[in-house]
């Protein structure tokens, strides 16, 4: 890692800044994609836990499906809360 940094620094002046900018942009893109995937996973787990809780309460699968569909269109408070988490509703 140190040898990579030294080789970037040894590049002539205008080109080493371009190389550093490209590396920084690539790193930011990779981190952004990683965080997006983590957020999607967390939202998916939250939805699965919600469905599991409904099933634990004794609702049938058809009732759970109706509630989940209604949840996306009629319940603005939950939709607002989930959008703050970065989750999208159907």
CSV table of C-alpha atoms in Angstrom, one decimal:
chain,number,residue,atom,x,y,z
A,1,UNK,CA,0.0,0.0,0.0
A,2,UNK,CA,2.8,2.3,0.8
A,3,UNK,CA,4.6,1.5,-2.4
A,4,UNK,CA,1.4,2.3,-4.3
A,5,UNK,CA,1.2,5.7,-2.6
A,6,UNK,CA,4.9,6.4,-3.3
A,7,UNK,CA,4.5,5.4,-7.0
A,8,UNK,CA,1.5,7.8,-7.3
A,9,UNK,CA,3.4,10.6,-5.7
A,10,UNK,CA,6.4,10.0,-8.0
A,11,UNK,CA,4.2,10.6,-11.1
A,12,UNK,CA,4.7,14.2,-12.6
A,13,UNK,CA,2.6,16.9,-10.9
A,14,UNK,CA,-0.5,17.4,-13.0
A,15,UNK,CA,-0.9,13.6,-13.5
A,16,UNK,CA,-0.6,12.5,-9.9
A,17,UNK,CA,-3.5,14.8,-8.9
A,18,UNK,CA,-5.6,13.3,-11.7
A,19,UNK,CA,-4.7,9.8,-10.5
A,20,UNK,CA,-5.6,10.7,-6.9
A,21,UNK,CA,-8.9,12.3,-8.0
A,22,UNK,CA,-9.8,9.1,-10.0
A,23,UNK,CA,-8.9,6.9,-7.1
A,24,UNK,CA,-10.9,9.0,-4.7
A,25,UNK,CA,-13.9,9.0,-7.0
A,26,UNK,CA,-13.7,5.3,-7.5
A,27,UNK,CA,-13.5,4.7,-3.7
A,28,UNK,CA,-16.5,7.0,-3.1
A,29,UNK,CA,-18.5,5.1,-5.7
A,30,UNK,CA,-17.7,1.7,-4.2
A,31,UNK,CA,-18.6,2.9,-0.7
A,32,UNK,CA,-21.8,4.5,-2.0
A,33,UNK,CA,-22.8,1.2,-3.7
A,34,UNK,CA,-21.9,-0.7,-0.6
A,35,UNK,CA,-24.0,1.5,1.7
A,36,UNK,CA,-26.9,1.3,-0.8
A,37,UNK,CA,-26.9,-2.5,-0.7
A,38,UNK,CA,-26.7,-2.5,3.1
A,39,UNK,CA,-29.7,-0.1,3.2
A,40,UNK,CA,-31.7,-2.3,0.8
A,41,UNK,CA,-30.9,-5.4,2.9
A,42,UNK,CA,-32.0,-3.6,6.1
A,43,UNK,CA,-35.3,-2.5,4.5
A,44,UNK,CA,-35.9,-6.0,3.3
A,45,UNK,CA,-35.3,-7.5,6.7
A,46,UNK,CA,-37.6,-4.9,8.3
A,47,UNK,CA,-40.4,-5.9,5.9
A,48,UNK,CA,-39.8,-9.6,6.6
A,49,UNK,CA,-39.9,-8.9,10.3
A,50,UNK,CA,-43.2,-6.9,9.9
A,51,UNK,CA,-44.7,-9.8,8.0
A,52,UNK,CA,-43.5,-12.3,10.6
A,53,UNK,CA,-45.0,-10.2,13.4
A,54,UNK,CA,-48.3,-10.2,11.5
A,55,UNK,CA,-48.2,-14.0,11.1
A,56,UNK,CA,-47.3,-14.4,14.8
A,57,UNK,CA,-50.4,-12.4,15.7
A,58,UNK,CA,-52.5,-15.1,14.1
A,59,UNK,CA,-53.3,-13.5,10.7
A,60,UNK,CA,-53.6,-15.7,7.6
A,61,UNK,CA,-51.3,-15.3,4.7
A,62,UNK,CA,-54.1,-13.6,2.6
A,63,UNK,CA,-54.7,-11.1,5.4
A,64,UNK,CA,-51.0,-10.3,5.6
A,65,UNK,CA,-50.9,-9.8,1.9
A,66,UNK,CA,-53.8,-7.4,2.0
A,67,UNK,CA,-52.2,-5.5,4.9
A,68,UNK,CA,-48.8,-5.2,3.1
A,69,UNK,CA,-50.5,-3.9,-0.1
A,70,UNK,CA,-52.5,-1.4,1.9
A,71,UNK,CA,-49.5,-0.4,3.9
A,72,UNK,CA,-47.8,1.0,0.7
A,73,UNK,CA,-50.8,3.1,-0.4
A,74,UNK,CA,-52.9,4.1,2.6
A,75,UNK,CA,-50.6,4.5,5.6
A,76,UNK,CA,-48.8,7.7,5.1
A,77,UNK,CA,-47.2,7.8,8.6
A,78,UNK,CA,-45.5,4.5,8.1
A,79,UNK,CA,-44.5,5.4,4.5
A,80,UNK,CA,-42.9,8.6,5.8
A,81,UNK,CA,-41.1,6.8,8.5
A,82,UNK,CA,-39.8,4.2,6.1
A,83,UNK,CA,-38.7,6.8,3.6
A,84,UNK,CA,-36.7,8.5,6.3
A,85,UNK,CA,-34.9,5.1,6.7
A,86,UNK,CA,-34.4,5.1,2.9
A,87,UNK,CA,-36.9,2.3,2.3
A,88,UNK,CA,-39.3,2.5,-0.5
A,89,UNK,CA,-42.9,1.4,-0.3
A,90,UNK,CA,-44.7,-0.5,-2.9
